[in-house]
Amino acid sequence: MHHRAPAPSRRTLLTVSAAAAAAAVTGVSAPAYASGDRTLERLISRMSLEEKVGQLFVMRVYGHSATAPDQADIDLNLQEIGVRTAAELVAKYHVGGVIYFTWAHNTRDPHQIAELSNGIQRAALAQPTPVPALISTDQEHGIVCRVGEPATLLPGAMALGAGGSRSDTREAARIAGAELAAVGIRQNYAPVADVNVNPANPVIGVRSFGSDPQAVADLVSAQVRGYQQAGVAATSKHFPGHGDTAVDSHYGLPTITHTREQWAELDAPPFRSAIAAGIDSIMTAHIVVPALDPSEDPATLSHPILTGILREQLGYDGVVVTDSLGMEGVRTKYGDERVPVLALKAGVDQLLNPPDLDVAWNAVLTAVRNGELTEARLDESILRILRLKSKLGLFRRPYVTAAGVDRTVGTRAHLARADRIADDTTTLLLNEDGFLPVSRRGHGRVLVVGADPASPSGTTGPPTTTLAAEFTALGFTATALSTGITPTAARIGDAVAAAAGKDLVVVGTYNVSATSPQRTLVDRLVATGVPVVTVAIRNPYDIAQLTGQRATLAAYSWTDVELRAAVRVIAGHARPRGRLPVPVQRADDPTRVLYPVGHGLSYTRHAG
């Protein structure tokens, strides 16, 4: 039986490690943590085994409130976790962190998020051994975004890659980080450090800065510095590199066939760069890389990859967090009760979002009790987690304020800066006979059609409406007609009919394939004789499948900030400055490049 030592006083806990905090701010090397480590080690020694196991887990929970969620969310919590609320989750399992999701109803608005965060912290500090929680989310911006308007939404990674500006990329992360910190989210699972060398990649794509390892490395380090300048732990992902796969690890187990030399040349540079920039946490990938681990265990469970390469070869001693343990890629080879134990044995510190927390939590507890894991191994990971919590100031200031939200989130300055950054990312791929920019005098009547995927944050769009609204704001007369990602023959007919009498048709395209009816939509609209401009609102590869349009732009996301920038470029209120950060291959021969990295047209005149 595990005997508890007396709990430390609240004063001891809330004044943990001034030396550690100073080291974090000044960038002093690891030995400066020594006095802080002694304080944190004393704290760890007072934890029960159950509390130690809990510190390793970062868990989802449904609801907008830590203590009074809606009944539907209580029901989901009881069904999936066996607790009613976030406060009960913390009390029962002593979880060290909570992850927010839009679909879990955690992110309604900034003030609600801040109060949820405070409620979770109150629960964490009410435990027998009070330790603040580390609250996290996936706020990559672009197509992965959990906190929406009125918070500032910024261009995503590939858009920033097209902009090519390290200062803009760092500033985007600083703004994003400041707004996350204001609502109590102190660990962000960004930036993506994967090098997207496979156009067919179904899970990374525009979440990556591009296909050039050094360019990606430069922008990853810029974002690391931006987030951490704002007091948020950045997380580079997905180690050892998820950029060259045609399988989505949410639904299967991808295999990366790179040799060790190819890995070192293609995949490793962004992670090396992140580590050099002082990255606080690194997320694992549920991928198999036989050249790095011939056992063909997923990297999340691979000791040769996480300890041999990440810890020993790359010299990383920060927090390692798994990708979600609910994803199929990590569940294919082993059962849910083995996965968390094997991840810890591989070198992981934080176990993210297991499908069944009770199974995972008890599996780790049992592994310690039967000797498969030592308590010292747990202590090693807990020390890293507590160092990070101390560095972020959570022991000193665990709570956020309404005034801080109002002062920081969605400010006029942040929104204006987001628009300026977006203007420099839009990429003009095709401009037949200098058709763009258009003026409201010559092309004042605009029809906007195309795909309307759901808002990444649940608060923006739909894309056709956003595009039409921006045209209207610039003095055009614009009409929106949603035709969808797979437009039917009837819907295509509606679009053709709506084009009659218009001066311009703008089509928002979304991942057009060789068999996509979006191709038919564009062909039929071109045949009307009305000039057609296409805007790729996700992957920039759509242009290879389309013909007959007068111009094509890549926006890299359907978030409002990027769509508005595309309209400003079309109308000559902004000049296209973006350059492709990935190559676009020909549709008829993928071995040949249609548009190379760095391609991007421009113009100097304004439409007026």
Coordinates of C-alpha atoms in Angstrom, one line a residue, residues 9-393:
S9 CA 1.1 24.0 2.3
R10 CA -0.7 26.2 -0.3
R11 CA 2.1 28.8 0.1
T12 CA 4.8 26.2 -0.7
L13 CA 2.9 25.1 -3.8
L14 CA 2.1 28.6 -5.1
T15 CA 5.6 29.9 -4.7
V16 CA 7.3 27.0 -6.5
S17 CA 10.6 27.8 -8.0
A18 CA 11.3 31.4 -8.6
A19 CA 14.7 30.2 -9.9
A20 CA 12.9 28.0 -12.5
A21 CA 10.6 30.8 -13.6
A22 CA 13.6 33.1 -14.0
A23 CA 15.4 30.5 -16.0
A24 CA 12.4 30.2 -18.3
V25 CA 12.3 33.9 -18.9
T26 CA 16.0 34.5 -19.3
G27 CA 16.8 31.3 -21.3
V28 CA 19.4 30.2 -18.7
S29 CA 20.6 26.6 -19.3
A30 CA 19.3 23.5 -17.6
P31 CA 21.5 23.6 -14.4
A32 CA 19.6 26.8 -13.3
Y33 CA 16.6 24.5 -12.8
A34 CA 18.4 22.8 -9.9
S35 CA 16.8 24.6 -7.0
G36 CA 13.5 24.6 -8.7
D37 CA 13.8 20.8 -9.3
R38 CA 14.3 20.2 -5.6
T39 CA 11.1 22.0 -4.8
L40 CA 9.2 20.1 -7.5
E41 CA 10.7 16.8 -6.4
R42 CA 9.5 17.4 -2.9
L43 CA 6.1 18.1 -4.3
I44 CA 6.2 14.9 -6.3
S45 CA 7.3 12.9 -3.2
R46 CA 4.1 14.0 -1.5
M47 CA 1.8 12.7 -4.2
S48 CA 0.0 9.4 -3.9
L49 CA 0.6 6.9 -6.7
E50 CA -2.9 7.6 -8.0
E51 CA -2.1 11.3 -8.2
K52 CA 1.1 10.6 -10.0
V53 CA -0.6 8.5 -12.6
G54 CA -3.2 11.2 -13.0
Q55 CA -0.6 13.9 -13.7
L56 CA 0.4 12.0 -16.9
F57 CA -3.0 12.2 -18.5
V58 CA -4.5 15.0 -20.6
M59 CA -8.2 14.3 -21.1
R60 CA -11.2 15.6 -23.0
V61 CA -14.4 16.5 -21.1
Y62 CA -17.8 17.7 -22.3
G63 CA -19.3 21.0 -21.3
H64 CA -18.9 24.8 -21.2
S65 CA -18.6 24.8 -17.4
A66 CA -16.4 22.9 -15.0
T67 CA -19.3 22.4 -12.5
A68 CA -22.6 23.1 -14.3
P69 CA -22.5 21.9 -17.9
D70 CA -25.7 21.3 -19.9
Q71 CA -27.5 18.0 -19.2
A72 CA -26.6 16.6 -22.6
D73 CA -22.9 17.1 -21.8
I74 CA -23.3 15.5 -18.3
D75 CA -24.8 12.5 -20.0
L76 CA -21.9 12.2 -22.5
N77 CA -19.4 12.6 -19.6
L78 CA -21.1 9.8 -17.7
Q79 CA -21.2 7.6 -20.8
E80 CA -17.6 8.1 -21.8
I81 CA -15.7 8.9 -18.6
G82 CA -17.9 7.9 -15.7
V83 CA -18.0 11.5 -14.2
R84 CA -20.5 14.3 -14.6
T85 CA -18.3 17.3 -15.0
A86 CA -14.7 18.6 -15.5
A87 CA -14.4 19.2 -11.8
E88 CA -15.3 15.6 -11.1
L89 CA -12.9 14.4 -13.7
V90 CA -10.0 16.2 -11.9
A91 CA -11.2 15.0 -8.5
K92 CA -11.5 11.3 -9.5
Y93 CA -8.5 10.9 -11.8
H94 CA -6.2 13.8 -10.7
V95 CA -5.6 14.5 -14.4
G96 CA -2.7 16.8 -15.0
G97 CA -4.3 18.4 -18.1
V98 CA -7.5 19.0 -20.0
I99 CA -7.8 19.4 -23.7
Y100 CA -10.5 21.6 -25.2
F101 CA -12.5 20.8 -28.3
T102 CA -15.2 22.7 -30.2
W103 CA -17.3 19.5 -30.5
A104 CA -17.0 18.9 -26.7
H105 CA -18.7 22.3 -26.3
N106 CA -15.7 23.7 -24.4
T107 CA -15.2 26.8 -26.6
R108 CA -18.4 28.9 -26.9
D109 CA -16.9 32.3 -26.4
P110 CA -13.8 33.8 -24.8
H111 CA -15.3 34.7 -21.4
Q112 CA -16.9 31.3 -21.1
I113 CA -13.6 29.6 -22.0
A114 CA -11.8 31.7 -19.3
E115 CA -14.4 30.7 -16.7
L116 CA -14.1 27.0 -17.7
S117 CA -10.4 27.3 -17.3
N118 CA -10.7 28.9 -13.9
G119 CA -13.2 26.2 -12.8
I120 CA -10.8 23.5 -13.8
Q121 CA -8.0 25.2 -11.9
R122 CA -10.1 25.5 -8.8
A123 CA -10.8 21.8 -9.0
A124 CA -7.1 21.0 -9.5
L125 CA -6.0 23.2 -6.5
A126 CA -8.7 21.6 -4.3
Q127 CA -7.0 18.2 -4.6
P128 CA -5.1 16.6 -1.6
T129 CA -1.9 17.6 -3.4
P130 CA -2.9 20.8 -5.2
V131 CA -1.2 21.1 -8.6
P132 CA -2.5 23.5 -11.3
A133 CA -3.8 21.9 -14.5
L134 CA -2.2 22.4 -17.9
I135 CA -5.0 23.2 -20.3
S136 CA -4.4 22.6 -24.0
T137 CA -6.0 22.7 -27.4
D138 CA -5.3 22.4 -31.2
Q139 CA -5.3 26.0 -32.3
E140 CA -3.1 25.7 -35.4
H141 CA -5.2 28.3 -37.3
G142 CA -6.2 27.8 -40.8
I143 CA -8.2 24.5 -41.1
V144 CA -7.6 23.4 -37.5
C145 CA -9.0 25.9 -35.1
R146 CA -10.9 25.3 -31.8
V147 CA -11.3 28.9 -30.5
G148 CA -13.3 31.0 -33.0
E149 CA -14.6 34.5 -33.4
P150 CA -14.6 36.9 -31.7
A151 CA -11.0 35.7 -31.0
T152 CA -8.6 36.6 -33.8
L153 CA -8.3 34.0 -36.5
L154 CA -5.0 34.0 -38.5
P155 CA -3.7 32.3 -41.6
G156 CA -2.7 28.7 -41.2
A157 CA 0.7 27.1 -41.8
M158 CA 0.7 26.7 -45.6
A159 CA -0.6 30.2 -46.0
L160 CA 2.2 31.5 -43.8
G161 CA 4.6 29.3 -45.9
A162 CA 3.3 31.1 -49.0
G163 CA 3.9 34.4 -47.3
G164 CA 7.5 33.3 -46.5
S165 CA 7.9 35.9 -43.7
R166 CA 9.5 34.7 -40.5
S167 CA 8.4 37.9 -38.8
D168 CA 4.8 37.5 -39.9
T169 CA 4.9 33.9 -38.9
R170 CA 6.3 34.7 -35.4
E171 CA 3.8 37.6 -35.0
A172 CA 0.8 35.3 -35.9
A173 CA 1.9 32.9 -33.2
R174 CA 2.5 35.7 -30.7
I175 CA -1.1 37.0 -31.2
A176 CA -2.5 33.5 -31.1
G177 CA -0.6 32.7 -28.0
A178 CA -1.5 35.9 -26.2
E179 CA -5.2 35.2 -26.8
L180 CA -5.0 31.6 -25.7
A181 CA -3.2 32.5 -22.5
A182 CA -5.9 35.1 -21.8
V183 CA -8.6 32.4 -21.7
G184 CA -6.4 30.0 -19.7
I185 CA -5.1 27.7 -22.5
R186 CA -1.4 27.4 -21.9
Q187 CA -0.3 24.5 -24.1
N188 CA -1.0 24.7 -27.8
Y189 CA -0.6 21.7 -30.1
A190 CA 1.1 23.8 -32.8
P191 CA 3.1 24.4 -34.9
V192 CA 3.0 21.5 -37.3
A193 CA 6.6 20.5 -38.1
D194 CA 5.7 18.0 -40.8
V195 CA 7.2 18.5 -44.2
N196 CA 4.3 17.9 -46.7
V197 CA 6.1 16.2 -49.6
N198 CA 3.1 14.1 -50.6
P199 CA 0.3 15.9 -52.3
A200 CA -2.0 13.0 -51.5
N201 CA -1.5 13.4 -47.8
P202 CA -5.0 13.3 -46.4
V203 CA -4.3 14.5 -42.8
I204 CA -1.5 17.1 -43.0
G205 CA -1.6 19.1 -46.3
V206 CA -2.1 22.8 -45.7
R207 CA -1.5 22.2 -42.0
S208 CA 2.2 22.1 -43.0
F209 CA 4.3 25.1 -43.9
G210 CA 5.4 23.5 -47.1
S211 CA 7.6 20.9 -48.8
D212 CA 11.0 22.4 -48.3
P213 CA 12.6 21.1 -45.1
Q214 CA 14.7 24.2 -44.4
A215 CA 11.9 26.6 -45.1
V216 CA 9.6 24.6 -42.8
A217 CA 12.3 24.6 -40.2
D218 CA 12.7 28.4 -40.3
L219 CA 8.9 29.0 -39.9
V220 CA 8.5 26.3 -37.2
S221 CA 11.2 28.0 -35.1
A222 CA 9.6 31.4 -35.7
Q223 CA 6.3 30.1 -34.4
V224 CA 7.9 28.4 -31.4
R225 CA 9.4 31.7 -30.4
G226 CA 6.1 33.6 -31.0
Y227 CA 4.0 31.2 -28.9
Q228 CA 6.5 31.0 -26.1
Q229 CA 7.0 34.8 -26.0
A230 CA 3.3 35.0 -25.3
G231 CA 3.5 32.5 -22.4
V232 CA 2.1 29.5 -24.1
A233 CA 3.9 26.2 -24.5
A234 CA 4.3 25.4 -28.2
T235 CA 4.1 21.8 -29.4
S236 CA 5.8 20.8 -32.6
K237 CA 4.2 17.8 -34.2
H238 CA 4.1 15.0 -35.3
F239 CA 7.5 13.4 -34.5
P240 CA 9.3 11.8 -36.3
G241 CA 7.4 13.4 -39.3
H242 CA 3.9 12.8 -40.8
G243 CA 4.4 14.6 -44.1
D244 CA 4.9 11.7 -46.5
T245 CA 1.8 9.5 -46.1
A246 CA -1.4 8.8 -48.0
V247 CA -3.1 7.3 -44.9
D248 CA -4.8 9.3 -42.2
S249 CA -3.6 8.1 -38.8
H250 CA -7.1 8.9 -37.4
Y251 CA -8.4 5.9 -39.3
G252 CA -5.4 3.7 -40.0
L253 CA -1.7 3.1 -39.3
P254 CA 0.5 4.8 -42.0
T255 CA 3.9 3.6 -42.9
I256 CA 6.7 6.0 -43.9
T257 CA 9.2 4.4 -46.2
H258 CA 11.9 7.0 -45.9
T259 CA 15.4 5.6 -45.3
R260 CA 17.2 6.9 -42.2
E261 CA 19.2 9.2 -44.5
Q262 CA 16.0 10.5 -46.1
W263 CA 14.5 11.0 -42.7
A264 CA 17.5 13.0 -41.6
E265 CA 17.3 15.2 -44.7
L266 CA 13.5 15.6 -45.1
D267 CA 11.8 15.1 -41.8
A268 CA 14.3 15.9 -39.0
P269 CA 15.2 19.6 -39.8
P270 CA 12.0 21.2 -38.5
F271 CA 12.2 19.2 -35.2
R272 CA 15.9 20.1 -34.8
S273 CA 15.0 23.7 -35.4
A274 CA 12.2 23.6 -32.8
I275 CA 14.5 22.1 -30.2
A276 CA 17.1 24.7 -30.9
A277 CA 14.4 27.4 -30.4
G278 CA 13.5 26.0 -27.0
I279 CA 10.4 24.1 -27.8
D280 CA 8.4 23.2 -24.7
S281 CA 6.7 20.0 -25.9
I282 CA 6.8 17.7 -28.9
M283 CA 3.9 15.5 -30.0
T284 CA 4.4 12.0 -31.3
A285 CA 3.0 10.5 -34.6
H286 CA 1.0 7.3 -34.9
I287 CA 3.1 6.2 -37.8
V288 CA 5.4 3.3 -38.6
V289 CA 8.9 4.1 -39.8
P290 CA 10.7 0.8 -40.4
A291 CA 14.1 2.5 -41.0
L292 CA 14.0 4.0 -37.5
D293 CA 12.4 1.1 -35.7
P294 CA 12.4 -2.3 -37.4
S295 CA 9.8 -3.6 -34.9
E296 CA 7.2 -1.6 -36.8
D297 CA 5.7 -0.3 -33.6
P298 CA 4.0 3.1 -34.1
A299 CA 6.4 5.9 -33.2
T300 CA 4.2 6.8 -30.2
L301 CA 5.1 3.4 -28.7
S302 CA 8.7 3.2 -30.0
H303 CA 11.6 3.4 -27.6
P304 CA 14.2 3.5 -30.4
I305 CA 12.4 6.6 -31.9
L306 CA 11.3 8.5 -28.8
T307 CA 14.2 7.7 -26.5
G308 CA 16.9 6.7 -28.9
I309 CA 16.4 9.4 -31.5
L310 CA 14.4 12.2 -29.9
R311 CA 15.9 12.1 -26.4
E312 CA 19.4 10.8 -27.0
Q313 CA 20.3 11.7 -30.6
L314 CA 18.5 15.1 -30.8
G315 CA 19.1 15.9 -27.1
Y316 CA 15.5 16.8 -26.3
D317 CA 14.6 16.8 -22.6
G318 CA 11.2 18.7 -22.7
V319 CA 7.8 17.2 -22.5
V320 CA 6.7 14.5 -25.0
V321 CA 3.0 14.3 -25.5
T322 CA 1.2 11.6 -27.5
D323 CA -1.1 12.4 -30.3
S324 CA -4.7 11.4 -29.3
L325 CA -4.7 7.8 -28.0
G326 CA -8.2 7.5 -29.5
M327 CA -6.9 7.5 -33.0
E328 CA -6.9 4.2 -34.9
G329 CA -3.2 4.5 -35.8
V330 CA -2.1 3.8 -32.2
R331 CA -4.8 1.2 -31.5
T332 CA -4.1 -1.1 -34.5
K333 CA -1.4 -3.3 -33.0
Y334 CA -2.1 -3.2 -29.2
G335 CA -5.2 -3.0 -27.0
D336 CA -6.2 0.2 -25.2
E337 CA -4.9 -1.1 -21.9
R338 CA -1.4 -1.7 -23.3
V339 CA -1.0 1.5 -25.3
P340 CA -0.5 4.0 -22.4
V341 CA 2.0 1.6 -20.7
L342 CA 4.0 1.1 -23.8
A343 CA 4.0 4.8 -24.6
L344 CA 5.5 5.5 -21.1
K345 CA 8.1 2.8 -21.6
A346 CA 9.0 4.4 -25.0
G347 CA 9.7 7.8 -23.4
V348 CA 6.4 9.7 -23.5
D349 CA 5.4 12.1 -20.6
Q350 CA 1.8 13.1 -21.4
L351 CA -0.9 10.6 -22.4
L352 CA -3.4 12.5 -24.5
N353 CA -7.1 11.7 -24.7
P354 CA -7.4 7.9 -24.3
P355 CA -10.7 6.5 -25.6
D356 CA -11.4 5.0 -22.1
L357 CA -9.7 6.9 -19.4
D358 CA -10.6 4.4 -16.7
V359 CA -9.0 1.6 -18.6
A360 CA -5.8 3.6 -19.4
W361 CA -5.5 5.1 -15.9
N362 CA -5.8 1.7 -14.2
A363 CA -3.5 0.1 -16.7
V364 CA -0.7 2.5 -15.8
L365 CA -1.5 2.1 -12.1
T366 CA -1.3 -1.7 -12.4
A367 CA 1.9 -1.6 -14.4
V368 CA 3.6 0.3 -11.5
R369 CA 2.2 -2.1 -8.9
N370 CA 3.3 -5.2 -10.8
G371 CA 6.8 -3.8 -11.5
E372 CA 6.5 -3.3 -15.3
L373 CA 6.9 0.5 -14.7
T374 CA 8.8 1.9 -11.8
E375 CA 7.5 4.8 -9.8
A376 CA 10.8 6.5 -10.6
R377 CA 9.9 6.3 -14.3
L378 CA 6.7 8.1 -13.5
D379 CA 8.5 10.7 -11.4
E380 CA 10.8 11.5 -14.4
S381 CA 7.8 12.4 -16.6
I382 CA 6.0 14.2 -13.8
L383 CA 9.1 16.4 -13.2
R384 CA 9.1 17.5 -16.8
I385 CA 5.4 18.3 -16.7
L386 CA 5.8 20.3 -13.4
R387 CA 8.8 22.1 -14.8
L388 CA 6.6 23.2 -17.7
K389 CA 3.8 24.3 -15.4
S390 CA 6.3 26.2 -13.3
K391 CA 7.9 27.9 -16.3
L392 CA 4.4 29.0 -17.5
G393 CA 3.8 30.6 -14.1

